[in-house]
Coordinates of C-alpha atoms and ligand atoms in Angstrom, one line a residue:
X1 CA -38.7 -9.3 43.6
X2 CA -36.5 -12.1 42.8
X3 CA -33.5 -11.3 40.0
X4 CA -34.0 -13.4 36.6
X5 CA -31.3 -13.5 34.0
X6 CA -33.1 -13.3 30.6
X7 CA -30.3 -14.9 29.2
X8 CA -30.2 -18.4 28.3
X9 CA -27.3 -20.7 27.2
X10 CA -28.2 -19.3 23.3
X11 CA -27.5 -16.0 24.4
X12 CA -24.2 -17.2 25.8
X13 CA -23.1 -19.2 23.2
X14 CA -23.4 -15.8 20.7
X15 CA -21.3 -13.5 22.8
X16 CA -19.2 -16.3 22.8
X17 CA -19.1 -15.9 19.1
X18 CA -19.1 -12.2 19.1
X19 CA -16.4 -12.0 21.6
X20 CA -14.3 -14.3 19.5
X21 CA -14.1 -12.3 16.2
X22 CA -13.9 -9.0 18.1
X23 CA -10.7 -10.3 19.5
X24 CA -9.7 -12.1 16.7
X25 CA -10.1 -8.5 15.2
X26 CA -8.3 -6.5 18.0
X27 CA -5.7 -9.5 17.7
X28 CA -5.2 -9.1 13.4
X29 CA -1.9 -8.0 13.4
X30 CA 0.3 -6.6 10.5
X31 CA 3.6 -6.0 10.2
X32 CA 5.9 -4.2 7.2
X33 CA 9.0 -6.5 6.4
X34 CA 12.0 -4.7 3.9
X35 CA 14.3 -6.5 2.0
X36 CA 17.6 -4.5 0.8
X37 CA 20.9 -4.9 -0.4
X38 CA 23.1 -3.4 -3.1
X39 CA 22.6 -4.3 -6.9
X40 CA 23.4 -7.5 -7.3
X41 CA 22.8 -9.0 -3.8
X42 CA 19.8 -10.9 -4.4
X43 CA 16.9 -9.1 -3.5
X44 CA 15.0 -10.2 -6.0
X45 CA 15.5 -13.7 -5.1
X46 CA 15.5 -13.6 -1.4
X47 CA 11.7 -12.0 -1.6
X48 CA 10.5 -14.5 -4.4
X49 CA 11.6 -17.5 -1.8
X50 CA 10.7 -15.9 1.4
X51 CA 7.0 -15.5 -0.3
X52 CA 7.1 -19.0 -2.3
X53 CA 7.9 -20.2 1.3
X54 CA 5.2 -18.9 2.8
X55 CA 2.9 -19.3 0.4
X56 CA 4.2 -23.4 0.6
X57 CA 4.9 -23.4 4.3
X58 CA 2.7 -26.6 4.8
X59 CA 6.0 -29.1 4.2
X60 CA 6.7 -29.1 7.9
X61 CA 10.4 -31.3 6.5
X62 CA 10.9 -27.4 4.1
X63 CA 11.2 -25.5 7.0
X64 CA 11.9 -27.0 10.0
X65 CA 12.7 -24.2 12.0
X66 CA 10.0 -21.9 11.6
X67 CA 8.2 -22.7 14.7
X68 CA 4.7 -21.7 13.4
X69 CA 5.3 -24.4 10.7
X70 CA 7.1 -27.1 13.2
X71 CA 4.5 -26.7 15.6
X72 CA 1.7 -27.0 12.6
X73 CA 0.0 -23.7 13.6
X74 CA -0.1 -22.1 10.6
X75 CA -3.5 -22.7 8.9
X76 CA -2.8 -21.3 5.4
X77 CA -1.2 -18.3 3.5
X78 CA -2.4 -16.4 0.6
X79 CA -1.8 -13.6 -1.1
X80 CA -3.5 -10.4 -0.9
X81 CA -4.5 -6.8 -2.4
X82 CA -1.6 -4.7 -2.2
X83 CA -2.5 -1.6 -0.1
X84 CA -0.1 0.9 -2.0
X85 CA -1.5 1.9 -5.1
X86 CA 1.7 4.2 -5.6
X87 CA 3.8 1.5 -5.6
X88 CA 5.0 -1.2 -8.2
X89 CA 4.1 -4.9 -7.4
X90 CA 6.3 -7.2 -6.7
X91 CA 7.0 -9.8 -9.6
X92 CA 5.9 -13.2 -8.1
X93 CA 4.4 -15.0 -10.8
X94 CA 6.9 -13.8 -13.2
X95 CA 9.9 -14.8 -11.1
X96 CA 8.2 -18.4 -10.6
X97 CA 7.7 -18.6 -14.6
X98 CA 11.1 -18.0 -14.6
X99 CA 12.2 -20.6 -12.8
X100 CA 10.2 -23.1 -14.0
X101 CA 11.0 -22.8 -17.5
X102 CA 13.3 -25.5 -19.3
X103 CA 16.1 -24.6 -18.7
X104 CA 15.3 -21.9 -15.7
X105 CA 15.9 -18.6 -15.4
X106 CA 17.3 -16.3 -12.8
X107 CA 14.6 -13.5 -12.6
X108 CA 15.2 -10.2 -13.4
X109 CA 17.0 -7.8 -10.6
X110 CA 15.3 -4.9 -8.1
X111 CA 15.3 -1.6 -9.5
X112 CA 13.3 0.2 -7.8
X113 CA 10.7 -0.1 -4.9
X114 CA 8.1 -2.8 -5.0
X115 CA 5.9 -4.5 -2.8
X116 CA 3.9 -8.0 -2.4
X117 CA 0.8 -8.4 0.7
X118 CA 0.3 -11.8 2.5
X119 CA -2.4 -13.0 4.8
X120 CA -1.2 -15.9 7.0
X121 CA -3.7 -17.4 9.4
X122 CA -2.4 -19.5 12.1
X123 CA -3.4 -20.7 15.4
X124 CA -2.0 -18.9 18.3
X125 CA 0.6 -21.1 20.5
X126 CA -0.8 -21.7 24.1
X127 CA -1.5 -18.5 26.1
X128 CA -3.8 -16.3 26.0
X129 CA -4.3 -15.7 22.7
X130 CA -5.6 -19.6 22.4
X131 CA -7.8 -18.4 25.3
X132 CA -10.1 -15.9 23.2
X133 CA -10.1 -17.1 19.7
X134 CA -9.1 -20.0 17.5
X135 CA -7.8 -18.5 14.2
X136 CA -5.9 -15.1 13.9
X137 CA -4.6 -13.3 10.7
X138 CA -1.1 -11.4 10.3
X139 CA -0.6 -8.9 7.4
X140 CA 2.4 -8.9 6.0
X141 CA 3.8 -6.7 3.8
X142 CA 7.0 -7.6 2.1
X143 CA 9.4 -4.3 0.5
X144 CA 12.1 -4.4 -1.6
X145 CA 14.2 -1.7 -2.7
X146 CA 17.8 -1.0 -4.0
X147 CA 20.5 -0.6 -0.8
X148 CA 21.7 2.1 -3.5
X149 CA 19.0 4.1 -2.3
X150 CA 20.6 3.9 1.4
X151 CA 23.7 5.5 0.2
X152 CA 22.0 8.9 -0.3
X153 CA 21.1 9.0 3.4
X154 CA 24.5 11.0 4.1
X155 CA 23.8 13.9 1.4
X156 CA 21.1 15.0 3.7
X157 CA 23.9 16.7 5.8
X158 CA 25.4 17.8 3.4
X159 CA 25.6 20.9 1.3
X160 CA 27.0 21.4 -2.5
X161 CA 30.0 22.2 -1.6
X162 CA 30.9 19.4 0.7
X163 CA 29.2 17.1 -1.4
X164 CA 31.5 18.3 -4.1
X165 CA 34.6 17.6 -1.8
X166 CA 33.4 14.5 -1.1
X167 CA 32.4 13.2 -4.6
X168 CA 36.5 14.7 -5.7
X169 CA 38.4 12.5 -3.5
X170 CA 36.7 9.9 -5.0
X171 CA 37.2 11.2 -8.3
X172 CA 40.8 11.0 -7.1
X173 CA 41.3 7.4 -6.4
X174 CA 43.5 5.3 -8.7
X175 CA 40.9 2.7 -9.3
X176 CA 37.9 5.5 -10.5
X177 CA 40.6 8.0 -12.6
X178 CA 40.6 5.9 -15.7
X179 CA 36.9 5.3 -15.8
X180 CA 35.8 9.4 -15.1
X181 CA 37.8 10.8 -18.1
X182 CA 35.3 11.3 -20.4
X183 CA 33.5 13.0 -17.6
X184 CA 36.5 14.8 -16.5
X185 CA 36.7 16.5 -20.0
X186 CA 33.9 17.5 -20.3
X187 CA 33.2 19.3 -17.1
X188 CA 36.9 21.3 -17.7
X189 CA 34.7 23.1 -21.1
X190 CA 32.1 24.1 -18.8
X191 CA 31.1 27.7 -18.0
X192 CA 30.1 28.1 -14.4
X193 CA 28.9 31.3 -14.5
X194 CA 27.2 31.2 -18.3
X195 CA 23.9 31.1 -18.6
X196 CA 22.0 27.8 -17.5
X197 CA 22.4 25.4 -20.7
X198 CA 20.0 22.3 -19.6
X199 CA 21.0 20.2 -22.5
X200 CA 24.5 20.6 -21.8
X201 CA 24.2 19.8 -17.9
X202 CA 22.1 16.5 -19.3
X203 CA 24.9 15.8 -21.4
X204 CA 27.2 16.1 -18.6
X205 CA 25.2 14.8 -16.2
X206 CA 25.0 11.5 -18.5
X207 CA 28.8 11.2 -18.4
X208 CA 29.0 11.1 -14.7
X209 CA 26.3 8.7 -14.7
X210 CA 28.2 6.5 -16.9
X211 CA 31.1 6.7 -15.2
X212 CA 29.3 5.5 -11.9
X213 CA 28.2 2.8 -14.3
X214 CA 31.2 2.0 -15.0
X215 CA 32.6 2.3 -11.5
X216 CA 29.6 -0.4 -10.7
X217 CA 31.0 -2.9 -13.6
X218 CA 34.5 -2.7 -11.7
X219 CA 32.9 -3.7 -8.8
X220 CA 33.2 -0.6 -6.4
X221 CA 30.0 -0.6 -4.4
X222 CA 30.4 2.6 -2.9
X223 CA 28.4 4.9 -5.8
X224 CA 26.1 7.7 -5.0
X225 CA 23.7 9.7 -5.7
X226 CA 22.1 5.9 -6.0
X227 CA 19.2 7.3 -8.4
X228 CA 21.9 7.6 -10.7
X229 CA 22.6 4.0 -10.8
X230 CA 18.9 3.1 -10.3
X231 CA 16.9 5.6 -10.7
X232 CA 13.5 3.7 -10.4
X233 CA 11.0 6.0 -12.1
X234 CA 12.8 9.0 -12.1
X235 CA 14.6 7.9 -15.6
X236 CA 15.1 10.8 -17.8
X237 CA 13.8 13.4 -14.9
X238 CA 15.8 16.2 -14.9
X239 CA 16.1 16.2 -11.5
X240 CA 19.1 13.6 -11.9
X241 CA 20.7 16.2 -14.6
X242 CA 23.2 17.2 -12.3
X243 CA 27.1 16.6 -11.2
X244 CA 30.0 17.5 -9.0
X245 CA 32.1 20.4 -10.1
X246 CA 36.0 20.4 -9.0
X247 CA 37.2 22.6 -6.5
X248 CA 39.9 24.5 -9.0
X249 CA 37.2 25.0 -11.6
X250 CA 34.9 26.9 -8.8
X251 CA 38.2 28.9 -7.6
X252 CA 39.2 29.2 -11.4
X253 CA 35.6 30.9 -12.6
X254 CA 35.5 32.8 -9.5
X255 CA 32.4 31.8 -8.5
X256 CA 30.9 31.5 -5.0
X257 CA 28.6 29.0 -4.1
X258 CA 27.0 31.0 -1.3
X259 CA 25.6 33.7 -4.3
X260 CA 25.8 32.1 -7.7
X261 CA 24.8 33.7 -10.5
X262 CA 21.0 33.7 -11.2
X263 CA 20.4 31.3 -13.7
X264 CA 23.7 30.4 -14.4
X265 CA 25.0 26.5 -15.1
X266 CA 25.7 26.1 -11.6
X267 CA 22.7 27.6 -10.3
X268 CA 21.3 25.0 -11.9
X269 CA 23.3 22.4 -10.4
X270 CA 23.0 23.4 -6.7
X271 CA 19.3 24.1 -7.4
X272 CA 19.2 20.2 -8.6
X273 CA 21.0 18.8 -5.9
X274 CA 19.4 20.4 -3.4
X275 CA 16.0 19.3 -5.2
X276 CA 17.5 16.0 -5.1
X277 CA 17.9 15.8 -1.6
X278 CA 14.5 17.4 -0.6
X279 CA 12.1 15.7 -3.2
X280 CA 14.5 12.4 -3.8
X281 CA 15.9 11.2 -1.2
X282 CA 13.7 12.7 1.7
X283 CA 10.5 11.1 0.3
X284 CA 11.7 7.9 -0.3
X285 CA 12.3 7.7 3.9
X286 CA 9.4 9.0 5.2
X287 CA 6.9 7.3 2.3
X288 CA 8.6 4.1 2.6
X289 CA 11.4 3.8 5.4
X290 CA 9.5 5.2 8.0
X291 CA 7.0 2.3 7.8
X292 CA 9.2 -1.0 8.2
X293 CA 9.0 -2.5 11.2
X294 CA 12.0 -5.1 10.5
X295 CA 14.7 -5.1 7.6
X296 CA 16.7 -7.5 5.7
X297 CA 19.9 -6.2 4.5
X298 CA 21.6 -8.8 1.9
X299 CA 25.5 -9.0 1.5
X300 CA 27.0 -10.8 -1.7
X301 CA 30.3 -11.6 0.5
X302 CA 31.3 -13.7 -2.1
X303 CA 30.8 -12.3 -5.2
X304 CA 33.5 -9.5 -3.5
X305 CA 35.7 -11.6 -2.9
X306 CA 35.9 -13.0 -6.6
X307 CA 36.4 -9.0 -7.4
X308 CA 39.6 -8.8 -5.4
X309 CA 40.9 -6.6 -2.3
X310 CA 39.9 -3.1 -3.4
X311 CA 36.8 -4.3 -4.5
X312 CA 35.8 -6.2 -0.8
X313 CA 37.0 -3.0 0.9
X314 CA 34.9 -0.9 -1.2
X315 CA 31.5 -3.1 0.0
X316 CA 32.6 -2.5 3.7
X317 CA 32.8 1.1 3.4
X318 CA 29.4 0.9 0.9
X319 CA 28.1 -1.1 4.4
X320 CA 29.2 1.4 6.6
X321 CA 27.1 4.1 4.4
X322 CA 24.5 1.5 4.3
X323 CA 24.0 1.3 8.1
X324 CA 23.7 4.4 8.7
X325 CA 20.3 4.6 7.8
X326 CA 20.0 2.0 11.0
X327 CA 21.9 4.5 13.4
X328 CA 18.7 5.0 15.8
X329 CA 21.3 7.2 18.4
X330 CA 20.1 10.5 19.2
X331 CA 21.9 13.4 17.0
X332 CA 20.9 11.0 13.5
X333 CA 19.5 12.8 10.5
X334 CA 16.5 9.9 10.7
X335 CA 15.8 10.7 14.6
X336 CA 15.2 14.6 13.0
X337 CA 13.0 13.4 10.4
X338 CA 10.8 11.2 12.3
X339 CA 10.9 8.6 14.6
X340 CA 12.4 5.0 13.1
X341 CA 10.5 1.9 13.9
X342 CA 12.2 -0.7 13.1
X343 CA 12.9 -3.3 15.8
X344 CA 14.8 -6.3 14.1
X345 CA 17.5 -6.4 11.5
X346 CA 19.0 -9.3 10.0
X347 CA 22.3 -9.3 7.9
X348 CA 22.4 -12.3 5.6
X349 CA 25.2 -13.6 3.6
X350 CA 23.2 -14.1 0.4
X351 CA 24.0 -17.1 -2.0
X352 CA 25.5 -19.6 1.0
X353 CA 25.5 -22.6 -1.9
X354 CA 27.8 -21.5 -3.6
X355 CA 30.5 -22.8 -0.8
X356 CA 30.1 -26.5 0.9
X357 CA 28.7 -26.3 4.0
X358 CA 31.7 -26.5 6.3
X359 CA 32.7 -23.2 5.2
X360 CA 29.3 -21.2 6.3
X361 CA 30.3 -20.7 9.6
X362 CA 33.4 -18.7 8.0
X363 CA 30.9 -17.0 6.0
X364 CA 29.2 -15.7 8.6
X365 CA 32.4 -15.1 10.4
X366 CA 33.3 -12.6 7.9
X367 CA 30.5 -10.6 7.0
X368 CA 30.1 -9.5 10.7
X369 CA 34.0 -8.8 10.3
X370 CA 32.8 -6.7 7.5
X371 CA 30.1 -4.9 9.2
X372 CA 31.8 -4.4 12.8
X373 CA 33.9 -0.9 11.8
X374 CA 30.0 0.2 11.7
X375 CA 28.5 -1.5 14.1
X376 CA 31.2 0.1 16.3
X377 CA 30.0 3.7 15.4
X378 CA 26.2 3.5 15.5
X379 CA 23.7 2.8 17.8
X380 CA 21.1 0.0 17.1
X381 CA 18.8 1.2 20.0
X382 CA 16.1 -1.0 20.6
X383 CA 17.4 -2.6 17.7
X384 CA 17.7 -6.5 17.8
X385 CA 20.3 -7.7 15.0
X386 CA 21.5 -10.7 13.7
X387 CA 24.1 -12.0 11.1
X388 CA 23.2 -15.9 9.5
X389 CA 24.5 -16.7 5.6
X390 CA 21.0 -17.7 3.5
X391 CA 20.6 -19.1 -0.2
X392 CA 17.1 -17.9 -1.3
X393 CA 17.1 -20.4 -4.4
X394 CA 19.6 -23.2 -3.4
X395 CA 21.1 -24.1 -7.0
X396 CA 23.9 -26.7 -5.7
X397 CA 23.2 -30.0 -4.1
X398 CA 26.3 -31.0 -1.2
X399 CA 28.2 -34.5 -1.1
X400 CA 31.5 -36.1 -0.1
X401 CA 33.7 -37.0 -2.7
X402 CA 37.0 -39.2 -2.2
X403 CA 40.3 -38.1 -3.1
X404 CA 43.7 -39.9 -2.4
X405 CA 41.9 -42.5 0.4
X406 CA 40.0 -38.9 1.8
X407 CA 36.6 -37.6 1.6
X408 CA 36.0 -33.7 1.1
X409 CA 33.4 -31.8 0.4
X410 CA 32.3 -31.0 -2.7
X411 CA 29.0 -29.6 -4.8
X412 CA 27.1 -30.3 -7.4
X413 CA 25.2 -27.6 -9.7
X414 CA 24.8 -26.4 -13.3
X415 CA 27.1 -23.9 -14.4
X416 CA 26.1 -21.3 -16.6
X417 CA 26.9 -22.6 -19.7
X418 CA 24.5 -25.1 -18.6
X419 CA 27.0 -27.9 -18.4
X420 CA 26.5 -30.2 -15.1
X421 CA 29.6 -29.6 -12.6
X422 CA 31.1 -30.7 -9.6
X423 CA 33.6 -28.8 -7.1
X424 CA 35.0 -27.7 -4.2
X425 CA 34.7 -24.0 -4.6
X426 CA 37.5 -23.3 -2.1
X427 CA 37.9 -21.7 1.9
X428 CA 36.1 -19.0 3.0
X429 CA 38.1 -16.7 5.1
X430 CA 37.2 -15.6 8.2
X431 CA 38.3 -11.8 8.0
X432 CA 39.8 -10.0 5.0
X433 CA 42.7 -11.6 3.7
X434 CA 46.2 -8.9 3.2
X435 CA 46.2 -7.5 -0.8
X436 CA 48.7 -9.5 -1.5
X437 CA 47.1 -12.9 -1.0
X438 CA 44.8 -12.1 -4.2
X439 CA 48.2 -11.1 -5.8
X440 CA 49.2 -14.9 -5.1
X441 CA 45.6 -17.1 -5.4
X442 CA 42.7 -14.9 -4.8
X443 CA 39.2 -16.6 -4.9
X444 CA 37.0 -18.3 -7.6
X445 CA 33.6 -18.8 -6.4
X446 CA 31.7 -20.2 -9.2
X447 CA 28.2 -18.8 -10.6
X448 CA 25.5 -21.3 -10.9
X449 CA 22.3 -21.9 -13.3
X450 CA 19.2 -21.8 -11.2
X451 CA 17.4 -25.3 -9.9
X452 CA 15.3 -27.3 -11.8
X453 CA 12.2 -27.3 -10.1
X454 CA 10.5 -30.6 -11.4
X455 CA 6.9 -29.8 -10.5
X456 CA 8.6 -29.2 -6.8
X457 CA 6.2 -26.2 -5.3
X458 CA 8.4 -25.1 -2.8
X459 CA 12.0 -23.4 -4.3
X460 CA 15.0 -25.4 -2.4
X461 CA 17.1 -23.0 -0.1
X462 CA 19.4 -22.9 2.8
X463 CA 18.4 -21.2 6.2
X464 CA 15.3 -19.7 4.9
X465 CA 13.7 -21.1 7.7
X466 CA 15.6 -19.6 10.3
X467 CA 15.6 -16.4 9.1
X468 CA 11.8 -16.5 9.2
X469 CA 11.9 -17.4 12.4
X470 CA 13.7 -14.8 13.5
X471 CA 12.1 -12.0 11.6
X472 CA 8.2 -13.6 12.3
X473 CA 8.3 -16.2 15.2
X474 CA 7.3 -13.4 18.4
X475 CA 4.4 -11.9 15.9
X476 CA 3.1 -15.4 15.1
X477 CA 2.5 -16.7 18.7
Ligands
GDP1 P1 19.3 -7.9 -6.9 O1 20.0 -7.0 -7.8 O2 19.7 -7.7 -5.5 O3 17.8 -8.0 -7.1 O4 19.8 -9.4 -7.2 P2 19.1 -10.7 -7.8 O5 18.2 -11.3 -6.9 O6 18.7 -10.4 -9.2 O7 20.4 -11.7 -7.9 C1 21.5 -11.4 -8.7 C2 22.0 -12.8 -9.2 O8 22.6 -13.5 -8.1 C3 21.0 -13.7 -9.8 O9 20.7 -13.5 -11.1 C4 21.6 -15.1 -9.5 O10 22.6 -15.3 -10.5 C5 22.4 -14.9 -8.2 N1 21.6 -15.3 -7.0 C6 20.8 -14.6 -6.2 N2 20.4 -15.4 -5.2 C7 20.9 -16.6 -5.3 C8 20.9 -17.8 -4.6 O11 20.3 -17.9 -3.5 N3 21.7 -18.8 -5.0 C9 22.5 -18.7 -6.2 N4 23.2 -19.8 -6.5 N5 22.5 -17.6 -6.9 C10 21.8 -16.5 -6.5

C-alpha cells in the first residue's frame, strides 16, 4: 500500500509556528548584571542611565556603539516585575523626577541592595538564531549594592582576635588617631570580664561607628565592617553592637579569647562578630553575589584625587580589598562557599565630564595604575575584564576656547551654586603623583549641578554605550 502523508501545507505552516516560539522559548535568555562601587562612586547614577538607556535605546545617534542598537535589532525594552520580593526596588522613577525638576536634582545615593528587571526584545544578528525564530527576549536583571559590603569579604578568614589586630593598626594611623578618641575612651572604662551590659556595648559600639563615619568624611575609603557605614536594613540591629578591643586591654583584664567568661562584655562581642560574619556577611554572597553573572565596579578617581595623597592611597588599598571578592583562584574563601559565576567585569572611571576629553585616556591610564597591585595578586579565571572612564549623567558640554592666539579645551556646566561656569579643570595624571606634589598644587576637580533635561528622554552621558556593549553585546546576538 502506497505511503500518504496526512499532512498538508496547513499542517506545516503550524509546526512552523510551534517550532518558532518553542525556540524562541528555549532561546529566552536572562542574565543578572551588578553594579558596585564605594559610597560615593555613582551607583545610583550609573544604574538610573544604563536603564534610561535602555529603556530609550531607539536613538541609534545616543548610542552608537551598542551594536544591537547600531545594527537596529533591538525591537523594544520595557520594564518588568521584579522577581525578588526580598529585595528593595530600584528607584527609577524617582531618580528621573529628580532630574527633571527645575532646577534638577542629583538623586539620592545606594544604601543598600536593590534591584530593577528589563525585558529587551531584539532580533537575533544573522546565524542561527535568525534561522529559527524572528523575535527573542533577554531578562535582565540589574543590582546594585554598596562596594562597602565587598570590604567584609576578608573577615570571613578571620577570627576576633586577628580582626582585632587588624582593626588596631588602623586605629594606629596618624590620619584615624584624632577622629577615634571618643571611642578610644570609652572602650579604656570597659570591663571585659563584667557581666554582658548590651546598652553599654550599643553605646560603644555607636562610637566606633561614628568614628568610621568620620574616617568616611576625611575621605579614607578603606572602612569595615561596611554594615557599619551602611548598614541597609540592619539599622539599629544588635547584631552591629559590637567593636574591636585593644590588645593591652585583653592582656590587662587577663582575659583569654579562646574561653571568655560566659556572658561577659566580651562574650558578647566575639559572639556578635562571629554572628556578623555568619548571618551578615555570608548571606549577603550566596543570596545575592552568587547570582551575578557580570559586574560593574565604579571608581571616583577623581573625587580622590581632590582629597589628596593619603586619601588616593587609601581607595587603592579599599580596591585591593574590593577585588578580592573577584579572586576566582583556587584556595579563595568564595571558591569554599560556592562556585562564582561571574564572567565579565568592567572597572569604570565614574564622572569622566568632569575633565575635557583629552584627558580621559589619562583617566583610564590611572585607574588601572590603581587597580594593578591587585590585579597582580588574584586570579580573574575565566574572568574577562576591562577598564574604560564613563559619565552616567553627562553634566558638562566640551568646547575649544582661545587663549593668547591658542585654543584649549575647556567645559561648560552648572556649578552647584547654580551659577553657569566654564573651565579647564586641569591634567589628569597618569599614575599617582609623589605626596609632595599636592604639598605644591594638588588637584581641583570641580562638582557640577546635574543636566537640564528639556523634555530630552534619553539622560546625556559619555561611553555608556560602550560599556553596554561590552557587558550585553555576545548575549544579544
Ligand atoms: P553612590 O553613593 O555610589 O550611589 O553615588 P551617587 O550615584 O549618588 O553619586 C554621588 C554623587 O556623584 C552624585 O550626587 C553626583 O553629584 C555625582 N555624580 C555621580 N555620577 C555622576 C556623573 O556621571 N556626572 C557627574 N557630573 N556627577 C556625577
Amino acid at each position: 500500500m502506497l505511503y500518504r502523508p496526512k499532512f498538508g501545507p496547513d499542517f506545516v505552516q503550524r509546526t512552523k509556528q510551534k517550532l518558532k516560539g518553542v525556540t524562541a522559548r528555549i532561546l529566552d535568555q536572562q542574565i543578572n548584571l551588578a553594579v558596585t562601587g564605594l559610597s560615593g562612586s555613582g551607583k545610583t547614577a550609573f544604574v538610573t542611565s544604563l536603564v534610561n538607556q535602555l529603556l530609550e535605546a531607539n536613538e541609534q545617534a545616543h548610542l552608537p556603539f551598542f551594536s544591537v542598537v547600531a545594527e537596529s535589532r533591538l525591537v523594544g525594552v520595557k520594564r518588568d516585575m521584579q522577581p525578588n520580593l526580598n529585595c528593595s526596588r530600584f528607584a527609577y522613577e524617582e531618580a528621573i523626577k529628580q532630574l527633571s525638576q527645575q532646577p534638577p536634582v542629583w538623586p539620592a545615593s545606594t544604601s543598600g541592595v536593590s534591584q530593577v528587571r528589563l525585558k529587551i526584545r531584539y532580533r537575533p544578528a544573522k546565524g542561527l538564531n535568525h534561522f529559527f525564530t524572528e523575535n527573542i527576549n533577554l531578562t535582565l536583571d540589574i543590582t546594585d549594592y554598596p562596594g562597602e559590603w565587598l570590604l567584609d569579604l576578608p573577615l570571613l578568614d578571620m577570627d576576633f582576635q586577628q580582626w582585632i589586630e587588624h582593626c588596631q593598626s588602623e586605629l594606629q594611623q596618624v590620619n584615624r588617631q584624632p577622629l577615634a578618641e571618643p571611642f578610644m575612651l570609652a572602650l579604656n572604662g570597659l570591663d571585659l570580664r563584667a557581666a554582658g551590659d548590651e546598652l553599654e556595648l550599643q553605646n560603644i559600639a555607636q562610637l566606633y561607628s561614628q568614628y568610621l563615619q568620620n574616617c568616611r568624611a576625611k575621605g579614607v575609603q578603606l572602612i569595615q565592617p561596611g554594615r557599619f557605614i551602611l548598614p541597609g536594613e540592619l539599622a539599629g540591629a544588635p547584631v552591629l553592637h559590637f567593636f574591636p578591643v585593644l590588645a593591652a586591654q585583653i592582656k590587662e583584664q587577663k582575659v583569654d579569647l579562646l574561653d571568655p567568661p560566659k556572658g561577659s562584655n566580651i562574650d558578647l562581642l566575639i559572639g556578635r562578630f562571629n554572628h556578623y560574619k555568619e548571618q551578615v556577611v555570608k548571606p549577603f554572597y550566596k543570596d545575592h553575589f552568587k547570582a551575578f553573572d557580570r559586574q560593574v565596579v565604579l571608581v571616583d578617581c577623581l573625587s580622590a584625587l581632590n582629597q589628596g595623597y593619603d586619601s588616593y592611597q587609601d581607595l587603592q588599598s579599599a580596591l585591593d580589598w574590593v577585588m578580592r571578592s573577584f579572586d576566582y583562584g583556587r584556595g579563595n574563601i568564595l571558591n569554599r562557599l560556592f562556585k562564582p559565576k561571574i564572567d565579565k567585569l568592567a572597572f569604570a572611571a565614574s564622572k569622566a565630564d568632569h575633565i575635557t576629553p583629552d584627558q580621559q585616556t589619562n583617566l583610564v591610564k590611572l585607574l588601572d595604575s590603581m587597580l594593578h597591585s591587585a590585579r597582580k595578586k588574584i586570579q580573574f579565571e575565566g574572568v574577562i575584564s576591562q577598564s574604560t572612564a564613563v559619565a552616567a549623567i553627562r553634566a558638562s558640554k566640551s568646547a575649544l576656547s582661545s587663549q593668547n592666539g591658542q585654543s584649549i579645551p575647556v567645559l561648560s556646566a552648572i556649578d552647584k551654586q547654580g551659577q553657569p561656569i566654564t573651565l579647564y579643570p586641569g591634567d589628569v595624571p597618569e599614575r599617582l603623583p609623589s605626596r609632595e606634589f599636592w604639598l605644591k598644587q594638588g588637584f581641583e576637580f570641580p562638582h557640577f549641578a546635574p543636566p537640564l533635561l528639556q523634555g530630552d528622554h534619553a539622560l546625556p552621558h559619555i561611553r555608556m554605550d560602550q560599556l553596554l556593549d561590552f557587558l550585553l553585546a555576545d548575549k544579544l546576538l
